[in-house]
PDB file of C-alpha atoms and ligand atoms in Angstrom:
ATOM      1  CA  UNK Y  30      20.965   7.633  29.263  1.00 87.00           C
ATOM      2  CA  UNK Y  31      23.381   4.344  29.026  1.00 93.00           C
ATOM      3  CA  UNK Y  32      21.975   0.950  29.188  1.00 92.00           C
ATOM      4  CA  UNK Y  33      23.479   0.304  32.237  1.00 93.00           C
ATOM      5  CA  UNK Y  34      22.630   3.332  34.009  1.00 94.00           C
ATOM      6  CA  UNK Y  35      18.847   2.540  32.788  1.00 93.00           C
ATOM      7  CA  UNK Y  36      19.180  -0.733  34.278  1.00 92.00           C
ATOM      8  CA  UNK Y  37      20.102   1.000  37.733  1.00 95.00           C
ATOM      9  CA  UNK Y  38      17.328   3.203  37.844  1.00 95.00           C
ATOM     10  CA  UNK Y  39      14.428   0.921  36.419  1.00 95.00           C
ATOM     11  CA  UNK Y  40      11.489   0.848  38.573  1.00 96.00           C
ATOM     12  CA  UNK Y  41       9.660  -2.198  37.539  1.00 97.00           C
ATOM     13  CA  UNK Y  42      10.591  -5.482  36.711  1.00 96.00           C
ATOM     14  CA  UNK Y  43       9.191  -8.614  35.339  1.00 97.00           C
ATOM     15  CA  UNK Y  44      10.127 -12.083  36.400  1.00 97.00           C
ATOM     16  CA  UNK Y  45       9.101 -15.580  35.390  1.00 98.00           C
ATOM     17  CA  UNK Y  46       8.597 -16.245  38.947  1.00 98.00           C
ATOM     18  CA  UNK Y  47       5.764 -13.784  39.036  1.00 98.00           C
ATOM     19  CA  UNK Y  48       3.901 -15.229  36.262  1.00 98.00           C
ATOM     20  CA  UNK Y  49       1.279 -17.808  36.312  1.00 98.00           C
ATOM     21  CA  UNK Y  50       0.348 -20.003  32.951  1.00 98.00           C
ATOM     22  CA  UNK Y  51      -3.121 -21.076  32.496  1.00 98.00           C
ATOM     23  CA  UNK Y  52      -3.456 -24.635  31.408  1.00 98.00           C
ATOM     24  CA  UNK Y  53      -6.585 -26.639  29.980  1.00 97.00           C
ATOM     25  CA  UNK Y  54      -6.605 -30.083  30.839  1.00 97.00           C
ATOM     26  CA  UNK Y  55      -9.170 -32.237  28.807  1.00 96.00           C
ATOM     27  CA  UNK Y  56     -10.570 -35.665  30.169  1.00 95.00           C
ATOM     28  CA  UNK Y  57     -11.379 -37.009  26.417  1.00 92.00           C
ATOM     29  CA  UNK Y  58      -8.428 -36.154  24.323  1.00 94.00           C
ATOM     30  CA  UNK Y  59      -5.144 -38.382  23.461  1.00 94.00           C
ATOM     31  CA  UNK Y  60      -3.500 -35.793  21.589  1.00 97.00           C
ATOM     32  CA  UNK Y  61      -3.568 -31.950  22.478  1.00 97.00           C
ATOM     33  CA  UNK Y  62      -6.040 -30.261  20.621  1.00 96.00           C
ATOM     34  CA  UNK Y  63      -4.652 -26.555  19.484  1.00 95.00           C
ATOM     35  CA  UNK Y  64      -7.197 -23.625  20.322  1.00 94.00           C
ATOM     36  CA  UNK Y  65      -7.349 -22.053  16.835  1.00 93.00           C
ATOM     37  CA  UNK Y  66      -8.181 -18.512  18.300  1.00 94.00           C
ATOM     38  CA  UNK Y  67      -4.956 -18.855  20.426  1.00 96.00           C
ATOM     39  CA  UNK Y  68      -1.930 -19.873  18.636  1.00 96.00           C
ATOM     40  CA  UNK Y  69       0.456 -21.987  20.395  1.00 96.00           C
ATOM     41  CA  UNK Y  70      -2.189 -22.632  23.088  1.00 96.00           C
ATOM     42  CA  UNK Y  71      -3.746 -26.118  23.176  1.00 96.00           C
ATOM     43  CA  UNK Y  72      -6.260 -28.279  25.201  1.00 96.00           C
ATOM     44  CA  UNK Y  73      -3.936 -30.932  26.874  1.00 98.00           C
ATOM     45  CA  UNK Y  74      -4.619 -34.296  28.083  1.00 98.00           C
ATOM     46  CA  UNK Y  75      -3.642 -35.453  31.473  1.00 97.00           C
ATOM     47  CA  UNK Y  76      -0.068 -36.694  30.846  1.00 97.00           C
ATOM     48  CA  UNK Y  77       0.479 -33.741  28.720  1.00 98.00           C
ATOM     49  CA  UNK Y  78      -0.312 -31.531  31.146  1.00 98.00           C
ATOM     50  CA  UNK Y  79       1.874 -33.003  33.675  1.00 98.00           C
ATOM     51  CA  UNK Y  80       4.701 -32.825  31.185  1.00 98.00           C
ATOM     52  CA  UNK Y  81       3.932 -29.338  30.494  1.00 98.00           C
ATOM     53  CA  UNK Y  82       3.675 -28.318  34.527  1.00 98.00           C
ATOM     54  CA  UNK Y  83       7.294 -29.994  34.785  1.00 98.00           C
ATOM     55  CA  UNK Y  84       8.572 -27.909  31.843  1.00 98.00           C
ATOM     56  CA  UNK Y  85       7.090 -24.797  33.254  1.00 98.00           C
ATOM     57  CA  UNK Y  86       8.742 -25.261  36.921  1.00 98.00           C
ATOM     58  CA  UNK Y  87      12.066 -26.009  35.249  1.00 98.00           C
ATOM     59  CA  UNK Y  88      11.785 -22.710  33.263  1.00 98.00           C
ATOM     60  CA  UNK Y  89      10.964 -21.033  36.536  1.00 98.00           C
ATOM     61  CA  UNK Y  90       7.402 -20.107  35.850  1.00 98.00           C
ATOM     62  CA  UNK Y  91       5.899 -19.049  39.329  1.00 98.00           C
ATOM     63  CA  UNK Y  92       2.740 -21.133  39.010  1.00 98.00           C
ATOM     64  CA  UNK Y  93       0.001 -22.772  36.868  1.00 98.00           C
ATOM     65  CA  UNK Y  94      -3.947 -22.179  36.899  1.00 98.00           C
ATOM     66  CA  UNK Y  95      -6.025 -25.438  35.976  1.00 98.00           C
ATOM     67  CA  UNK Y  96      -9.075 -25.310  34.035  1.00 96.00           C
ATOM     68  CA  UNK Y  97     -10.826 -28.609  33.522  1.00 96.00           C
ATOM     69  CA  UNK Y  98     -12.894 -29.610  30.278  1.00 95.00           C
ATOM     70  CA  UNK Y  99     -14.548 -32.505  31.543  1.00 95.00           C
ATOM     71  CA  UNK Y 100     -15.887 -35.834  29.935  1.00 92.00           C
ATOM     72  CA  UNK Y 101     -19.517 -35.165  31.322  1.00 90.00           C
ATOM     73  CA  UNK Y 102     -21.508 -32.110  31.827  1.00 93.00           C
ATOM     74  CA  UNK Y 103     -24.977 -31.729  33.353  1.00 93.00           C
ATOM     75  CA  UNK Y 104     -27.052 -29.049  35.040  1.00 93.00           C
ATOM     76  CA  UNK Y 105     -25.979 -29.328  38.290  1.00 92.00           C
ATOM     77  CA  UNK Y 106     -21.907 -29.505  37.466  1.00 93.00           C
ATOM     78  CA  UNK Y 107     -21.360 -32.803  39.275  1.00 94.00           C
ATOM     79  CA  UNK Y 108     -18.175 -33.303  37.451  1.00 94.00           C
ATOM     80  CA  UNK Y 109     -16.919 -30.144  39.019  1.00 95.00           C
ATOM     81  CA  UNK Y 110     -16.389 -31.418  42.624  1.00 94.00           C
ATOM     82  CA  UNK Y 111     -15.885 -35.441  41.546  1.00 95.00           C
ATOM     83  CA  UNK Y 112     -12.823 -36.652  43.438  1.00 95.00           C
ATOM     84  CA  UNK Y 113     -11.860 -38.159  40.424  1.00 96.00           C
ATOM     85  CA  UNK Y 114     -12.602 -34.978  38.168  1.00 96.00           C
ATOM     86  CA  UNK Y 115     -10.395 -34.099  35.730  1.00 97.00           C
ATOM     87  CA  UNK Y 116      -9.020 -31.032  37.655  1.00 97.00           C
ATOM     88  CA  UNK Y 117      -8.707 -33.067  40.783  1.00 98.00           C
ATOM     89  CA  UNK Y 118      -6.609 -35.931  38.907  1.00 98.00           C
ATOM     90  CA  UNK Y 119      -4.581 -33.086  37.343  1.00 98.00           C
ATOM     91  CA  UNK Y 120      -3.595 -31.436  40.579  1.00 98.00           C
ATOM     92  CA  UNK Y 121      -2.706 -34.822  42.107  1.00 98.00           C
ATOM     93  CA  UNK Y 122      -0.532 -36.177  39.215  1.00 98.00           C
ATOM     94  CA  UNK Y 123       1.252 -32.518  39.047  1.00 98.00           C
ATOM     95  CA  UNK Y 124       1.553 -32.305  42.831  1.00 97.00           C
ATOM     96  CA  UNK Y 125       3.558 -35.381  42.617  1.00 97.00           C
ATOM     97  CA  UNK Y 126       5.990 -34.647  40.219  1.00 96.00           C
ATOM     98  CA  UNK Y 127       6.510 -30.789  40.961  1.00 96.00           C
ATOM     99  CA  UNK Y 128       7.666 -29.007  44.160  1.00 95.00           C
ATOM    100  CA  UNK Y 129       8.339 -25.480  43.089  1.00 96.00           C
ATOM    101  CA  UNK Y 130       5.113 -24.795  41.352  1.00 98.00           C
ATOM    102  CA  UNK Y 131       2.233 -23.166  42.839  1.00 98.00           C
ATOM    103  CA  UNK Y 132      -0.848 -24.867  41.716  1.00 98.00           C
ATOM    104  CA  UNK Y 133      -3.764 -22.642  41.428  1.00 98.00           C
ATOM    105  CA  UNK Y 134      -7.343 -24.136  40.282  1.00 98.00           C
ATOM    106  CA  UNK Y 135     -10.101 -22.146  38.897  1.00 96.00           C
ATOM    107  CA  UNK Y 136     -13.528 -22.483  41.000  1.00 96.00           C
ATOM    108  CA  UNK Y 137     -16.573 -22.162  38.611  1.00 94.00           C
ATOM    109  CA  UNK Y 138     -19.130 -24.456  37.430  1.00 94.00           C
ATOM    110  CA  UNK Y 139     -19.425 -23.024  33.797  1.00 91.00           C
ATOM    111  CA  UNK Y 140     -16.791 -25.462  32.207  1.00 91.00           C
ATOM    112  CA  UNK Y 141     -18.927 -28.317  33.990  1.00 94.00           C
ATOM    113  CA  UNK Y 142     -22.504 -27.273  33.309  1.00 94.00           C
ATOM    114  CA  UNK Y 143     -24.502 -28.374  30.209  1.00 93.00           C
ATOM    115  CA  UNK Y 144     -25.766 -24.903  29.442  1.00 92.00           C
ATOM    116  CA  UNK Y 145     -22.344 -23.050  30.107  1.00 89.00           C
ATOM    117  CA  UNK Y 146     -23.527 -20.687  32.716  1.00 90.00           C
ATOM    118  CA  UNK Y 147     -21.573 -20.322  36.179  1.00 90.00           C
ATOM    119  CA  UNK Y 148     -24.123 -21.506  38.381  1.00 91.00           C
ATOM    120  CA  UNK Y 149     -27.101 -23.642  39.029  1.00 93.00           C
ATOM    121  CA  UNK Y 150     -30.263 -22.525  37.262  1.00 93.00           C
ATOM    122  CA  UNK Y 151     -33.947 -22.386  37.738  1.00 91.00           C
ATOM    123  CA  UNK Y 152     -35.285 -21.512  34.278  1.00 89.00           C
ATOM    124  CA  UNK Y 153     -32.813 -19.000  33.099  1.00 86.00           C
ATOM    125  CA  UNK Y 154     -32.020 -17.655  36.489  1.00 89.00           C
ATOM    126  CA  UNK Y 155     -28.910 -18.377  38.329  1.00 90.00           C
ATOM    127  CA  UNK Y 156     -29.416 -19.223  41.971  1.00 93.00           C
ATOM    128  CA  UNK Y 157     -26.720 -17.624  43.999  1.00 93.00           C
ATOM    129  CA  UNK Y 158     -27.022 -19.389  47.106  1.00 94.00           C
ATOM    130  CA  UNK Y 159     -27.249 -23.122  45.855  1.00 94.00           C
ATOM    131  CA  UNK Y 160     -24.552 -22.221  43.623  1.00 95.00           C
ATOM    132  CA  UNK Y 161     -22.396 -21.073  46.436  1.00 96.00           C
ATOM    133  CA  UNK Y 162     -23.132 -24.035  48.348  1.00 95.00           C
ATOM    134  CA  UNK Y 163     -21.694 -26.348  45.272  1.00 96.00           C
ATOM    135  CA  UNK Y 164     -18.609 -23.874  44.722  1.00 96.00           C
ATOM    136  CA  UNK Y 165     -17.650 -24.571  48.248  1.00 97.00           C
ATOM    137  CA  UNK Y 166     -17.705 -28.065  47.241  1.00 97.00           C
ATOM    138  CA  UNK Y 167     -15.668 -27.619  44.264  1.00 97.00           C
ATOM    139  CA  UNK Y 168     -13.147 -25.652  46.363  1.00 98.00           C
ATOM    140  CA  UNK Y 169     -12.683 -28.502  48.989  1.00 98.00           C
ATOM    141  CA  UNK Y 170     -12.313 -30.994  46.493  1.00 98.00           C
ATOM    142  CA  UNK Y 171      -9.495 -29.011  44.891  1.00 98.00           C
ATOM    143  CA  UNK Y 172      -7.822 -28.329  48.001  1.00 98.00           C
ATOM    144  CA  UNK Y 173      -8.222 -32.255  48.763  1.00 98.00           C
ATOM    145  CA  UNK Y 174      -6.493 -32.934  45.960  1.00 98.00           C
ATOM    146  CA  UNK Y 175      -3.399 -30.570  46.481  1.00 98.00           C
ATOM    147  CA  UNK Y 176      -4.423 -27.235  45.077  1.00 98.00           C
ATOM    148  CA  UNK Y 177      -1.944 -24.710  46.676  1.00 98.00           C
ATOM    149  CA  UNK Y 178      -4.567 -21.394  46.003  1.00 98.00           C
ATOM    150  CA  UNK Y 179      -8.134 -21.882  44.881  1.00 98.00           C
ATOM    151  CA  UNK Y 180      -9.498 -19.155  42.674  1.00 97.00           C
ATOM    152  CA  UNK Y 181     -13.355 -18.371  42.251  1.00 95.00           C
ATOM    153  CA  UNK Y 182     -13.963 -16.836  39.272  1.00 91.00           C
ATOM    154  CA  UNK Y 183     -17.878 -17.241  39.266  1.00 86.00           C
ATOM    155  CA  UNK Y 184     -18.884 -13.578  40.930  1.00 84.00           C
ATOM    156  CA  UNK Y 185     -21.592 -15.155  42.937  1.00 89.00           C
ATOM    157  CA  UNK Y 186     -22.405 -12.690  45.947  1.00 91.00           C
ATOM    158  CA  UNK Y 187     -21.062 -14.333  49.426  1.00 94.00           C
ATOM    159  CA  UNK Y 188     -18.853 -17.154  47.600  1.00 94.00           C
ATOM    160  CA  UNK Y 189     -15.665 -16.295  49.494  1.00 96.00           C
ATOM    161  CA  UNK Y 190     -16.919 -16.429  52.892  1.00 96.00           C
ATOM    162  CA  UNK Y 191     -18.634 -19.768  52.011  1.00 97.00           C
ATOM    163  CA  UNK Y 192     -15.554 -20.992  50.564  1.00 97.00           C
ATOM    164  CA  UNK Y 193     -13.540 -19.974  53.471  1.00 97.00           C
ATOM    165  CA  UNK Y 194     -15.878 -21.473  55.696  1.00 97.00           C
ATOM    166  CA  UNK Y 195     -16.023 -24.724  53.718  1.00 98.00           C
ATOM    167  CA  UNK Y 196     -12.080 -24.821  53.463  1.00 98.00           C
ATOM    168  CA  UNK Y 197     -11.452 -24.394  57.245  1.00 98.00           C
ATOM    169  CA  UNK Y 198     -13.841 -26.828  58.579  1.00 98.00           C
ATOM    170  CA  UNK Y 199     -12.386 -29.397  56.238  1.00 97.00           C
ATOM    171  CA  UNK Y 200      -9.256 -28.860  57.487  1.00 97.00           C
ATOM    172  CA  UNK Y 201      -7.803 -26.615  54.760  1.00 98.00           C
ATOM    173  CA  UNK Y 202      -7.330 -23.268  56.876  1.00 97.00           C
ATOM    174  CA  UNK Y 203      -4.201 -22.708  55.216  1.00 97.00           C
ATOM    175  CA  UNK Y 204      -4.976 -22.772  51.882  1.00 98.00           C
ATOM    176  CA  UNK Y 205      -5.493 -19.039  50.488  1.00 98.00           C
ATOM    177  CA  UNK Y 206      -8.330 -17.723  48.062  1.00 98.00           C
ATOM    178  CA  UNK Y 207      -7.717 -15.704  44.909  1.00 98.00           C
ATOM    179  CA  UNK Y 208     -11.024 -14.022  44.483  1.00 96.00           C
ATOM    180  CA  UNK Y 209     -11.496 -13.029  40.947  1.00 93.00           C
ATOM    181  CA  UNK Y 210     -12.932  -9.650  42.583  1.00 90.00           C
ATOM    182  CA  UNK Y 211     -13.129  -7.536  39.868  1.00 93.00           C
ATOM    183  CA  UNK Y 212     -14.132  -9.735  36.714  1.00 93.00           C
ATOM    184  CA  UNK Y 213     -15.750  -7.815  34.044  1.00 95.00           C
ATOM    185  CA  UNK Y 214     -18.344  -8.952  31.431  1.00 93.00           C
ATOM    186  CA  UNK Y 215     -15.849  -8.675  28.434  1.00 94.00           C
ATOM    187  CA  UNK Y 216     -15.583  -9.426  24.912  1.00 94.00           C
ATOM    188  CA  UNK Y 217     -11.904 -10.185  25.583  1.00 95.00           C
ATOM    189  CA  UNK Y 218     -13.117 -13.629  26.811  1.00 93.00           C
ATOM    190  CA  UNK Y 219     -14.317 -14.820  23.562  1.00 90.00           C
ATOM    191  CA  UNK Y 220     -11.043 -17.138  22.682  1.00 90.00           C
ATOM    192  CA  UNK Y 221     -11.288 -18.706  26.269  1.00 84.00           C
ATOM    193  CA  UNK Y 222     -14.783 -20.012  25.703  1.00 81.00           C
ATOM    194  CA  UNK Y 223     -13.580 -21.825  22.707  1.00 77.00           C
ATOM    195  CA  UNK Y 224     -10.446 -23.053  24.487  1.00 77.00           C
ATOM    196  CA  UNK Y 225     -12.658 -24.368  27.674  1.00 78.00           C
ATOM    197  CA  UNK Y 226     -15.709 -25.015  25.703  1.00 75.00           C
ATOM    198  CA  UNK Y 227     -17.844 -23.040  27.886  1.00 74.00           C
ATOM    199  CA  UNK Y 228     -19.947 -20.663  25.695  1.00 76.00           C
ATOM    200  CA  UNK Y 229     -23.356 -20.229  27.481  1.00 80.00           C
ATOM    201  CA  UNK Y 230     -26.296 -21.999  25.479  1.00 77.00           C
ATOM    202  CA  UNK Y 231     -28.249 -18.887  25.901  1.00 78.00           C
ATOM    203  CA  UNK Y 232     -28.088 -15.452  27.422  1.00 76.00           C
ATOM    204  CA  UNK Y 233     -25.018 -14.176  28.653  1.00 72.00           C
ATOM    205  CA  UNK Y 234     -22.966 -13.494  32.005  1.00 71.00           C
ATOM    206  CA  UNK Y 235     -23.846  -9.838  32.412  1.00 71.00           C
ATOM    207  CA  UNK Y 236     -26.118 -10.699  35.471  1.00 71.00           C
ATOM    208  CA  UNK Y 237     -23.066 -11.449  37.632  1.00 78.00           C
ATOM    209  CA  UNK Y 238     -19.992  -9.977  36.027  1.00 89.00           C
ATOM    210  CA  UNK Y 239     -19.258  -6.092  36.406  1.00 93.00           C
ATOM    211  CA  UNK Y 240     -20.234  -3.677  33.635  1.00 95.00           C
ATOM    212  CA  UNK Y 241     -17.023  -2.118  32.149  1.00 96.00           C
ATOM    213  CA  UNK Y 242     -18.504   1.384  32.761  1.00 97.00           C
ATOM    214  CA  UNK Y 243     -18.465   0.912  36.855  1.00 97.00           C
ATOM    215  CA  UNK Y 244     -15.384   1.433  38.316  1.00 97.00           C
ATOM    216  CA  UNK Y 245     -16.471   2.230  41.656  1.00 97.00           C
ATOM    217  CA  UNK Y 246     -18.479  -0.839  41.732  1.00 96.00           C
ATOM    218  CA  UNK Y 247     -15.827  -2.769  40.942  1.00 96.00           C
ATOM    219  CA  UNK Y 248     -13.661  -1.539  44.055  1.00 97.00           C
ATOM    220  CA  UNK Y 249     -16.490  -2.333  46.314  1.00 96.00           C
ATOM    221  CA  UNK Y 250     -16.816  -5.837  45.237  1.00 94.00           C
ATOM    222  CA  UNK Y 251     -13.331  -6.247  45.755  1.00 95.00           C
ATOM    223  CA  UNK Y 252     -13.249  -4.731  49.386  1.00 95.00           C
ATOM    224  CA  UNK Y 253     -16.186  -7.017  50.138  1.00 94.00           C
ATOM    225  CA  UNK Y 254     -14.143  -9.918  49.122  1.00 95.00           C
ATOM    226  CA  UNK Y 255     -11.535  -8.986  51.435  1.00 96.00           C
ATOM    227  CA  UNK Y 256     -13.915  -8.770  54.422  1.00 96.00           C
ATOM    228  CA  UNK Y 257     -15.236 -12.166  53.329  1.00 95.00           C
ATOM    229  CA  UNK Y 258     -11.727 -13.482  53.710  1.00 96.00           C
ATOM    230  CA  UNK Y 259      -9.940 -13.186  50.425  1.00 97.00           C
ATOM    231  CA  UNK Y 260      -6.257 -13.550  50.561  1.00 97.00           C
ATOM    232  CA  UNK Y 261      -5.536 -12.307  47.114  1.00 98.00           C
ATOM    233  CA  UNK Y 262      -7.633 -10.296  44.724  1.00 97.00           C
ATOM    234  CA  UNK Y 263      -7.819 -10.448  40.999  1.00 97.00           C
ATOM    235  CA  UNK Y 264      -8.546  -7.909  38.113  1.00 97.00           C
ATOM    236  CA  UNK Y 265      -9.562  -9.287  35.072  1.00 97.00           C
ATOM    237  CA  UNK Y 266      -9.140  -8.685  32.179  1.00 97.00           C
ATOM    238  CA  UNK Y 267      -5.889  -6.769  32.928  1.00 98.00           C
ATOM    239  CA  UNK Y 268      -4.831  -4.085  30.180  1.00 98.00           C
ATOM    240  CA  UNK Y 269      -8.249  -2.317  29.820  1.00 98.00           C
ATOM    241  CA  UNK Y 270      -8.971  -2.305  33.589  1.00 98.00           C
ATOM    242  CA  UNK Y 271      -5.354  -0.978  34.738  1.00 98.00           C
ATOM    243  CA  UNK Y 272      -7.280   1.866  36.655  1.00 98.00           C
ATOM    244  CA  UNK Y 273      -9.206  -0.679  38.656  1.00 98.00           C
ATOM    245  CA  UNK Y 274      -5.531  -2.429  39.529  1.00 98.00           C
ATOM    246  CA  UNK Y 275      -3.895   0.882  40.309  1.00 98.00           C
ATOM    247  CA  UNK Y 276      -6.822   2.153  42.882  1.00 98.00           C
ATOM    248  CA  UNK Y 277      -6.785  -1.466  44.377  1.00 98.00           C
ATOM    249  CA  UNK Y 278      -2.946  -1.137  44.830  1.00 98.00           C
ATOM    250  CA  UNK Y 279      -3.613   2.027  46.598  1.00 98.00           C
ATOM    251  CA  UNK Y 280      -6.678   1.055  48.728  1.00 97.00           C
ATOM    252  CA  UNK Y 281      -5.316  -2.456  49.944  1.00 97.00           C
ATOM    253  CA  UNK Y 282      -2.108  -4.335  51.168  1.00 96.00           C
ATOM    254  CA  UNK Y 283      -3.464  -7.530  49.784  1.00 96.00           C
ATOM    255  CA  UNK Y 284      -1.265  -9.147  47.009  1.00 98.00           C
ATOM    256  CA  UNK Y 285      -2.887  -8.469  43.641  1.00 98.00           C
ATOM    257  CA  UNK Y 286      -2.969 -10.476  40.588  1.00 98.00           C
ATOM    258  CA  UNK Y 287      -4.219  -9.593  37.161  1.00 98.00           C
ATOM    259  CA  UNK Y 288      -5.460 -11.877  34.347  1.00 98.00           C
ATOM    260  CA  UNK Y 289      -4.175 -11.005  30.811  1.00 98.00           C
ATOM    261  CA  UNK Y 290      -7.337 -12.814  29.460  1.00 97.00           C
ATOM    262  CA  UNK Y 291      -7.384 -14.812  26.245  1.00 96.00           C
ATOM    263  CA  UNK Y 292      -8.451 -11.916  23.951  1.00 97.00           C
ATOM    264  CA  UNK Y 293      -5.833 -10.076  25.149  1.00 98.00           C
ATOM    265  CA  UNK Y 294      -3.242 -12.857  23.937  1.00 98.00           C
ATOM    266  CA  UNK Y 295      -5.042 -13.342  20.857  1.00 97.00           C
ATOM    267  CA  UNK Y 296      -4.832  -9.807  19.690  1.00 97.00           C
ATOM    268  CA  UNK Y 297      -1.123  -9.522  20.270  1.00 98.00           C
ATOM    269  CA  UNK Y 298      -0.698 -13.033  18.812  1.00 97.00           C
ATOM    270  CA  UNK Y 299      -2.722 -12.380  15.576  1.00 97.00           C
ATOM    271  CA  UNK Y 300      -0.806  -8.976  15.172  1.00 98.00           C
ATOM    272  CA  UNK Y 301       2.565 -10.544  15.671  1.00 97.00           C
ATOM    273  CA  UNK Y 302       1.743 -13.364  13.110  1.00 97.00           C
ATOM    274  CA  UNK Y 303       0.720 -10.642  10.606  1.00 97.00           C
ATOM    275  CA  UNK Y 304       3.913  -8.867  11.288  1.00 97.00           C
ATOM    276  CA  UNK Y 305       1.969  -5.785  12.471  1.00 98.00           C
ATOM    277  CA  UNK Y 306       3.846  -5.730  15.889  1.00 97.00           C
ATOM    278  CA  UNK Y 307       6.912  -6.529  17.250  1.00 97.00           C
ATOM    279  CA  UNK Y 308       5.955  -9.275  19.698  1.00 98.00           C
ATOM    280  CA  UNK Y 309       8.655  -9.152  22.092  1.00 98.00           C
ATOM    281  CA  UNK Y 310       8.220  -5.634  22.605  1.00 98.00           C
ATOM    282  CA  UNK Y 311       4.630  -5.358  22.932  1.00 98.00           C
ATOM    283  CA  UNK Y 312       4.200  -8.306  25.023  1.00 98.00           C
ATOM    284  CA  UNK Y 313       6.707  -6.960  27.652  1.00 98.00           C
ATOM    285  CA  UNK Y 314       5.262  -3.466  27.314  1.00 98.00           C
ATOM    286  CA  UNK Y 315       1.656  -4.900  28.244  1.00 98.00           C
ATOM    287  CA  UNK Y 316       2.933  -7.089  30.957  1.00 98.00           C
ATOM    288  CA  UNK Y 317       5.088  -3.978  32.646  1.00 98.00           C
ATOM    289  CA  UNK Y 318       2.269  -2.149  32.273  1.00 98.00           C
ATOM    290  CA  UNK Y 319       0.114  -4.487  34.322  1.00 98.00           C
ATOM    291  CA  UNK Y 320       2.994  -4.683  36.783  1.00 98.00           C
ATOM    292  CA  UNK Y 321       3.250  -0.859  36.950  1.00 98.00           C
ATOM    293  CA  UNK Y 322      -0.465  -0.414  37.770  1.00 98.00           C
ATOM    294  CA  UNK Y 323      -0.086  -2.613  40.777  1.00 98.00           C
ATOM    295  CA  UNK Y 324      -0.041  -6.320  39.961  1.00 98.00           C
ATOM    296  CA  UNK Y 325       2.066  -8.816  41.822  1.00 98.00           C
ATOM    297  CA  UNK Y 326       1.243 -11.581  40.075  1.00 98.00           C
ATOM    298  CA  UNK Y 327       0.123 -12.119  36.333  1.00 98.00           C
ATOM    299  CA  UNK Y 328      -1.925 -14.717  34.871  1.00 98.00           C
ATOM    300  CA  UNK Y 329      -0.767 -14.917  31.312  1.00 98.00           C
ATOM    301  CA  UNK Y 330      -0.872 -17.401  28.367  1.00 98.00           C
ATOM    302  CA  UNK Y 331       2.656 -15.722  27.712  1.00 98.00           C
ATOM    303  CA  UNK Y 332       4.589 -16.975  30.820  1.00 98.00           C
ATOM    304  CA  UNK Y 333       6.267 -19.822  29.100  1.00 98.00           C
ATOM    305  CA  UNK Y 334       7.227 -17.895  26.351  1.00 98.00           C
ATOM    306  CA  UNK Y 335       8.551 -15.246  28.841  1.00 98.00           C
ATOM    307  CA  UNK Y 336      10.238 -17.781  31.230  1.00 98.00           C
ATOM    308  CA  UNK Y 337      12.148 -19.490  28.155  1.00 98.00           C
ATOM    309  CA  UNK Y 338      13.491 -16.389  26.736  1.00 96.00           C
ATOM    310  CA  UNK Y 339      11.813 -16.826  23.735  1.00 96.00           C
ATOM    311  CA  UNK Y 340      10.229 -13.345  24.113  1.00 96.00           C
ATOM    312  CA  UNK Y 341      13.113 -10.879  25.371  1.00 93.00           C
ATOM    313  CA  UNK Y 342      13.208  -7.269  25.725  1.00 94.00           C
ATOM    314  CA  UNK Y 343      15.309  -4.893  27.340  1.00 90.00           C
ATOM    315  CA  UNK Y 344      13.681  -1.584  28.125  1.00 91.00           C
TER     316      UNK Y 344
HETATM  317 ZN1   ZN H 407     -17.736 -19.112  35.005  1.00 62.18          ZN
END
């Protein structure tokens, strides 16, 4: 088949407008601090994050998702819903200087708790309902700052309904919720925890994240999120869970997102830096696989390099 003919019958496309670049905004930094396990990615001071967002907008990237690294952490994650918290300030500043970029915010507590868990603890146990109440407060504070989409990543029971209710009653009925619906307890989050400085001080997150073994449980959780009022669903990580993504594509009409997580990025980057993989081709093949399985939107640390044309591949 000739190249023009292959182009003509191509079934799956990847555009920068479908990509969301994660940004780590750190309150205490003066200069970007590279993340060792994620070459090319750095924690950014606020002004740098604003500049980066503008650049991503100019490149045609669809959106950004913000993760905050606050100055202060405590047991109750109070900096997570502070009106002048790092994410809230970043949203306001980016909102002022961009108009085409969709601003998503990660709604969780693990970056803001001194113990690094996603919720309020009693002893070593997470209190579901107390946590959900705080998450709703966080989501409202993000919406008030100007976030276009709030994305709860905690996996607590009932959090989508509680966040929906809180947003509606505070006048943010039009702000959609992207639920991390199928979030698996995964080794592939390792580099992110370096980047977000949110490694749990003890224990792990197996109590509320999905076991990699359970496909049906993932689908059930995702369908529950729809009933609770989620506007978009996410599968995370992406490549190891394409079956889940595919099934949700068949079972729902909702927009679907997939998160190509830090470990997926780190694997590709490390192999590319060693010269063991052809980076452009491997990255495109991975992202196309995620699109082909059913993702409308892909959150990926490669968004900028794809959008800028630095990584280009023609199948
Ligand atoms: Zn968390």
